[in-house]
PDB file of C-alpha atoms and ligand atoms in Angstrom:
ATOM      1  CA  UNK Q 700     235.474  47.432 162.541  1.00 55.00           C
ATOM      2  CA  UNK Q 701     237.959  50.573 163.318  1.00 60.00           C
ATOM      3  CA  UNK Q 702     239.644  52.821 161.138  1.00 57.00           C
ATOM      4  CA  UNK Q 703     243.204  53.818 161.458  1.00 56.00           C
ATOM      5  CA  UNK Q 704     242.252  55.932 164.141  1.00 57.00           C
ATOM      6  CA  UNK Q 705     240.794  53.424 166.495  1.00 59.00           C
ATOM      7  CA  UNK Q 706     237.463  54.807 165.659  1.00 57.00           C
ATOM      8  CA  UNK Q 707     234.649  52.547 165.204  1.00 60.00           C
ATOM      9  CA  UNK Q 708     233.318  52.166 161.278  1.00 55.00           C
ATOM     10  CA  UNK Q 709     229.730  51.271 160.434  1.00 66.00           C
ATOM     11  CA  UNK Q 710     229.387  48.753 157.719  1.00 62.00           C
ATOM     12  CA  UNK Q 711     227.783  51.350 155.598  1.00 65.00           C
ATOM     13  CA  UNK Q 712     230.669  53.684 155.689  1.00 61.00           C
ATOM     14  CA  UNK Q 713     233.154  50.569 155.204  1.00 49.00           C
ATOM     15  CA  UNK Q 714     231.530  49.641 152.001  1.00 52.00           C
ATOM     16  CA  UNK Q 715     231.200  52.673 150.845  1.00 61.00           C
ATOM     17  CA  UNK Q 716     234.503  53.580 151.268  1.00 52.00           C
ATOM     18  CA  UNK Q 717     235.940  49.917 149.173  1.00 52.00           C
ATOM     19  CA  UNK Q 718     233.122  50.312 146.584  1.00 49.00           C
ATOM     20  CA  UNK Q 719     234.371  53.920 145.983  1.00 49.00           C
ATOM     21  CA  UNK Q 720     238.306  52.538 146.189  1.00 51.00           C
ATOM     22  CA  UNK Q 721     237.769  50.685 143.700  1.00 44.00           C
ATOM     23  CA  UNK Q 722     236.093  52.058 141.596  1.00 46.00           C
ATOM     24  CA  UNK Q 723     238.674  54.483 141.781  1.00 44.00           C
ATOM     25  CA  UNK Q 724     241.254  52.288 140.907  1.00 43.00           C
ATOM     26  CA  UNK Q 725     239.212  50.812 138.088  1.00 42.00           C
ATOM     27  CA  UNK Q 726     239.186  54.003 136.742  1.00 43.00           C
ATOM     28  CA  UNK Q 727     242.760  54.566 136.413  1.00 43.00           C
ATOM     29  CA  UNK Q 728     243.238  51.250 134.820  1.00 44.00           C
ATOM     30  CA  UNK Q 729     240.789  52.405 132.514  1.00 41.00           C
ATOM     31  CA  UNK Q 730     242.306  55.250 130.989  1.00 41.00           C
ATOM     32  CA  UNK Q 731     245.500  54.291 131.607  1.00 44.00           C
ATOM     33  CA  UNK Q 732     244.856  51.293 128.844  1.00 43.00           C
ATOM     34  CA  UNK Q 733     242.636  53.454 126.783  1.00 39.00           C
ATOM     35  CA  UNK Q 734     245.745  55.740 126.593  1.00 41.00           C
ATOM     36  CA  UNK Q 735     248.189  53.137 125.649  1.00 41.00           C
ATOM     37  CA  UNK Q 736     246.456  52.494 122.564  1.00 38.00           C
ATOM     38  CA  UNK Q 737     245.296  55.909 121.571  1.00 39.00           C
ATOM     39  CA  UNK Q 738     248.627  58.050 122.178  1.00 42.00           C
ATOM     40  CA  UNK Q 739     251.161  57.385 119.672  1.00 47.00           C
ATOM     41  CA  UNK Q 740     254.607  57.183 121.245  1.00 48.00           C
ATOM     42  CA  UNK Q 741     256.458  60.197 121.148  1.00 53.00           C
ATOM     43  CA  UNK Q 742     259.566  60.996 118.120  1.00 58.00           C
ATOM     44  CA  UNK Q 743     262.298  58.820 118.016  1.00 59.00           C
ATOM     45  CA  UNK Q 744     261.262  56.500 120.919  1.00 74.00           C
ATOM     46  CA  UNK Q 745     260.386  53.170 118.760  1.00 85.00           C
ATOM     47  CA  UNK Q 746     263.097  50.785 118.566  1.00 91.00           C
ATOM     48  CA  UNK Q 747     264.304  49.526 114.930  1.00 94.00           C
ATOM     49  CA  UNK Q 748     262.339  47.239 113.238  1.00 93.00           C
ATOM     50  CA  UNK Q 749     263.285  44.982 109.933  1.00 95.00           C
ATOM     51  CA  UNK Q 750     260.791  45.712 107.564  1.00 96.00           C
ATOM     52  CA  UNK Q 751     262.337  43.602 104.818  1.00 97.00           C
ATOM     53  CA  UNK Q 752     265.550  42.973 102.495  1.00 98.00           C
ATOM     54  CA  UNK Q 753     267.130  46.228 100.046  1.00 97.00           C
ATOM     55  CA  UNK Q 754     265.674  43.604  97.343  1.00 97.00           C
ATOM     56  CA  UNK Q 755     262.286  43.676  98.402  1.00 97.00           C
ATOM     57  CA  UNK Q 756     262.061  47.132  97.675  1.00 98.00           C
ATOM     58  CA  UNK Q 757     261.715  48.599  93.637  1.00 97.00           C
ATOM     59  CA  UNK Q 758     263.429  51.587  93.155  1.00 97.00           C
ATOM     60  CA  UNK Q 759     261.231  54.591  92.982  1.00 97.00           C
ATOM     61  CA  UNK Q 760     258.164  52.625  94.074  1.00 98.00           C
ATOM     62  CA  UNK Q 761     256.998  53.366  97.552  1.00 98.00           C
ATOM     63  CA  UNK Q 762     255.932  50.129  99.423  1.00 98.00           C
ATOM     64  CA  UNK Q 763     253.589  49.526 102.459  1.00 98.00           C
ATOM     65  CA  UNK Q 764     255.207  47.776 105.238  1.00 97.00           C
ATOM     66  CA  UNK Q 765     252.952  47.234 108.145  1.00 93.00           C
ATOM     67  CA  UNK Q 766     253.986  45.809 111.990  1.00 89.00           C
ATOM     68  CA  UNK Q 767     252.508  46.064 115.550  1.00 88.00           C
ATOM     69  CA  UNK Q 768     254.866  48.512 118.123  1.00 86.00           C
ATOM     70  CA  UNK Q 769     253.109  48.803 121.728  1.00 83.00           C
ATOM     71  CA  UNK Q 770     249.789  47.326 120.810  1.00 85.00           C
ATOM     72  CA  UNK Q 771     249.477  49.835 117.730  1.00 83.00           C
ATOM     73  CA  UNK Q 772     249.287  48.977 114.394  1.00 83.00           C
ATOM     74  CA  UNK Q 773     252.246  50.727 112.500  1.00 88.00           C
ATOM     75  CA  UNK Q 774     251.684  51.631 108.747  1.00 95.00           C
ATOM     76  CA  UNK Q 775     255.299  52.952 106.834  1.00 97.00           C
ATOM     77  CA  UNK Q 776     255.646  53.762 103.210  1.00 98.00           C
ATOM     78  CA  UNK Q 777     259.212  52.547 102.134  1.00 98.00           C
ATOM     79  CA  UNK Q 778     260.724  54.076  99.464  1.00 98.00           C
ATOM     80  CA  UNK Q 779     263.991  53.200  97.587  1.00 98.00           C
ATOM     81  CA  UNK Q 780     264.876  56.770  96.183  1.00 97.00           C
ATOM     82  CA  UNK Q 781     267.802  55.830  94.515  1.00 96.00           C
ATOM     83  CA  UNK Q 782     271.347  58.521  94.851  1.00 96.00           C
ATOM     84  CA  UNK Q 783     268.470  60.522  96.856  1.00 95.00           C
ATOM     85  CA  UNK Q 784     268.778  57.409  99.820  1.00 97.00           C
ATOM     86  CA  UNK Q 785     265.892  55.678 101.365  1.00 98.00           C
ATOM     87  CA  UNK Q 786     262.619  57.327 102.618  1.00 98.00           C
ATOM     88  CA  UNK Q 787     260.328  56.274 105.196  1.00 98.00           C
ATOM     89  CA  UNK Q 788     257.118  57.959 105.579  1.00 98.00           C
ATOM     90  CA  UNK Q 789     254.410  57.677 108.523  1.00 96.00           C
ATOM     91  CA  UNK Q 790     251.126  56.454 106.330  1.00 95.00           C
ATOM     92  CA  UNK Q 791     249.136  58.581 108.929  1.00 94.00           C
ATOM     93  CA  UNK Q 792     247.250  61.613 106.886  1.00 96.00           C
ATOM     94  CA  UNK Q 793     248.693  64.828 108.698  1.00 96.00           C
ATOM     95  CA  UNK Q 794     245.105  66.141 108.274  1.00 96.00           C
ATOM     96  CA  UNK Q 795     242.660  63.399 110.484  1.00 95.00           C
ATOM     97  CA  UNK Q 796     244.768  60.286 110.707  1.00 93.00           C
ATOM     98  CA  UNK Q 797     243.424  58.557 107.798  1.00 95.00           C
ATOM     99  CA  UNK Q 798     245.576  56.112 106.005  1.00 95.00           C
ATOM    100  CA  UNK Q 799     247.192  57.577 102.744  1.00 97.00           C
ATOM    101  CA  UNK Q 800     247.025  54.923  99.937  1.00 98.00           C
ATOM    102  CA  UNK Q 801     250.390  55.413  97.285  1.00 98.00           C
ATOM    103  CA  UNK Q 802     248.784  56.079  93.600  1.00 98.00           C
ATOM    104  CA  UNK Q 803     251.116  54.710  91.099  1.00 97.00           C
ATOM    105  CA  UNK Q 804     249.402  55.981  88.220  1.00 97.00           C
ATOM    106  CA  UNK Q 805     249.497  59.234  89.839  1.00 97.00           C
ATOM    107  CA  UNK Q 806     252.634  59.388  91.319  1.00 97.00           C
ATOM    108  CA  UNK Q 807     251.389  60.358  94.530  1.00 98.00           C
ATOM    109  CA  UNK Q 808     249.708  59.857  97.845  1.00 98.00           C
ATOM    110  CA  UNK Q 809     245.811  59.955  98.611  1.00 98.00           C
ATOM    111  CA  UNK Q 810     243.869  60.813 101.103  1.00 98.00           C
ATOM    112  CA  UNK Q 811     240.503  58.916 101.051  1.00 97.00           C
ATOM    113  CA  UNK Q 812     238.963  60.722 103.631  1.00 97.00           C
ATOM    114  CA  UNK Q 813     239.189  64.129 102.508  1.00 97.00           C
ATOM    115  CA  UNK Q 814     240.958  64.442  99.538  1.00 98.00           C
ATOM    116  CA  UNK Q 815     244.557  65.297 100.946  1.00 98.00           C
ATOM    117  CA  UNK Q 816     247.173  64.765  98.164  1.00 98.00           C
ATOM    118  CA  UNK Q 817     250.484  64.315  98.803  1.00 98.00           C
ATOM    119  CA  UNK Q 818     253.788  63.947  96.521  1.00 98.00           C
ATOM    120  CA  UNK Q 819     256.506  60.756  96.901  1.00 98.00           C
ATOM    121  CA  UNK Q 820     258.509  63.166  99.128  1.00 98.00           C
ATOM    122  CA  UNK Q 821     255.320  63.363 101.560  1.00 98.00           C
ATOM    123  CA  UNK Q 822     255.066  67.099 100.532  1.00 98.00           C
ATOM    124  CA  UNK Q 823     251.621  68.560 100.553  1.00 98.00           C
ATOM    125  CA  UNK Q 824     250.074  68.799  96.503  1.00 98.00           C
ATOM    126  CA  UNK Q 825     246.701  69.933  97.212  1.00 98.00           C
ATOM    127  CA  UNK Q 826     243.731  69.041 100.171  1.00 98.00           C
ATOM    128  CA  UNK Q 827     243.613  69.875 103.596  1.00 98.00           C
ATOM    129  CA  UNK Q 828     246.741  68.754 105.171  1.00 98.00           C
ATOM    130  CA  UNK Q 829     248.305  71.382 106.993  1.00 98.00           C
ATOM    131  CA  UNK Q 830     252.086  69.838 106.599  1.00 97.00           C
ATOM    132  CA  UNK Q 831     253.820  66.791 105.302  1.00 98.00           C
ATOM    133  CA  UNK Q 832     253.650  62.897 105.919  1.00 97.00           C
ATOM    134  CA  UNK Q 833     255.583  62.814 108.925  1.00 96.00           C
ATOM    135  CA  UNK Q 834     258.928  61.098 108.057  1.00 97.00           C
ATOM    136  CA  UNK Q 835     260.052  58.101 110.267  1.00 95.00           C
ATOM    137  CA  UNK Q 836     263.977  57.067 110.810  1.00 95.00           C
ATOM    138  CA  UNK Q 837     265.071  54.349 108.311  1.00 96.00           C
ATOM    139  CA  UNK Q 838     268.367  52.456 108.414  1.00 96.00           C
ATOM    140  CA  UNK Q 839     269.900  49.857 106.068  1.00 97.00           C
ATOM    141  CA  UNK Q 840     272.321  47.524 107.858  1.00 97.00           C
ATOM    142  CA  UNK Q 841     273.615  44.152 106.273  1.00 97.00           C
ATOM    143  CA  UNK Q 842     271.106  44.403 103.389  1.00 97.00           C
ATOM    144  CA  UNK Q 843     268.310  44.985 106.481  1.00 98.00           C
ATOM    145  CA  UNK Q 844     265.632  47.889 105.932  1.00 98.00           C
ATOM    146  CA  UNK Q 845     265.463  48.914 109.492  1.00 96.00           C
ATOM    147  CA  UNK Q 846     262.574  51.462 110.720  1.00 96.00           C
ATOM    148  CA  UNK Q 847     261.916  53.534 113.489  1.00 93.00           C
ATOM    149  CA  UNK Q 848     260.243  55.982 115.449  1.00 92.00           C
ATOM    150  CA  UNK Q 849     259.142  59.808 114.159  1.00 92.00           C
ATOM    151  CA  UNK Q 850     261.786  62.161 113.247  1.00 90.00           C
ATOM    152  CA  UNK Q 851     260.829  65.304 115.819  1.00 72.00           C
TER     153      UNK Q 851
HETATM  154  S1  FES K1859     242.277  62.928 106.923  1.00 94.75           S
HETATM  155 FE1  FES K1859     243.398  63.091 105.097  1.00 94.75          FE
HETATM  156  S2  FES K1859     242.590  64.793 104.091  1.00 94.75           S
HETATM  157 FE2  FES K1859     241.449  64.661 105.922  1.00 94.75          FE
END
């Protein structure tokens, strides 16, 4: 065997060099879907997504709605606020990632992880959290709840 060179190659050196090639290659398949599933995509970029009628929602009541977006499970609170619009809030827990669970006896969002408390608005009440829910664009077209991506 020769290498680009014309030089000969012994078959050590040629399998060495494929077995570390791809490996190599392997690698950067690796983290490249590793990172696909563990980086959320970046404010704004999601595309709309119906997440139910106006009707399915109660007013004042914050509701899960839950879909798939580039292989990642998506969790949005939907809230019909009434003159005050519509709210859409990421379910993520600003403090670890937990999921927040809404506490209608409460009135409020809870962390289970750590004890982050949050109000209806997303605002911080008490707990670790060092800032809001993050807030996620929400549309309503033809009686469509339509959400997106993170505000920035
Ligand atoms: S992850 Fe929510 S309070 Fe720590």
């Amino acid at each position: 065997m020769q290498d680009n060179n014309g030089n000969n190659l012994s078959r050590r050196r040629f399998l060495k060099t494929g077995v570390g090639s791809l490996t190599g290659l392997l690698a950067i398949g690796y983290v490249g879907l590793i990172g696909r599933f563990l980086t959320p995509p970046p404010a704004g970029a999601e595309p709309l997504m119906k997440v139910g009628t106006v009707d399915d929602f109660i007013l004042g009541m914050p509701r899960l709605v839950a879909y798939t977006y580039g292989g990642v499970e998506q969790g949005v609170y939907v809230t019909n606020m009434g003159l005050n619009g519509w709210l859409a809030l990421d379910f993520h827990c600003q403090h670890l990632n937990c999921a927040v669970n809404w506490s209608p006896a409460e009135n409020e969002y809870i962390c289970p992880c750590h004890g982050g408390v949050y109000d209806i608005n997303g605002n911080v009440k008490s707990g670790p959290p060092p800032r809001p829910l993050a807030r996620r664009v929400i549309q309503i077209q033809n009686n469509s709840v339509l959400v997106g991506g993170r505000l920035a």
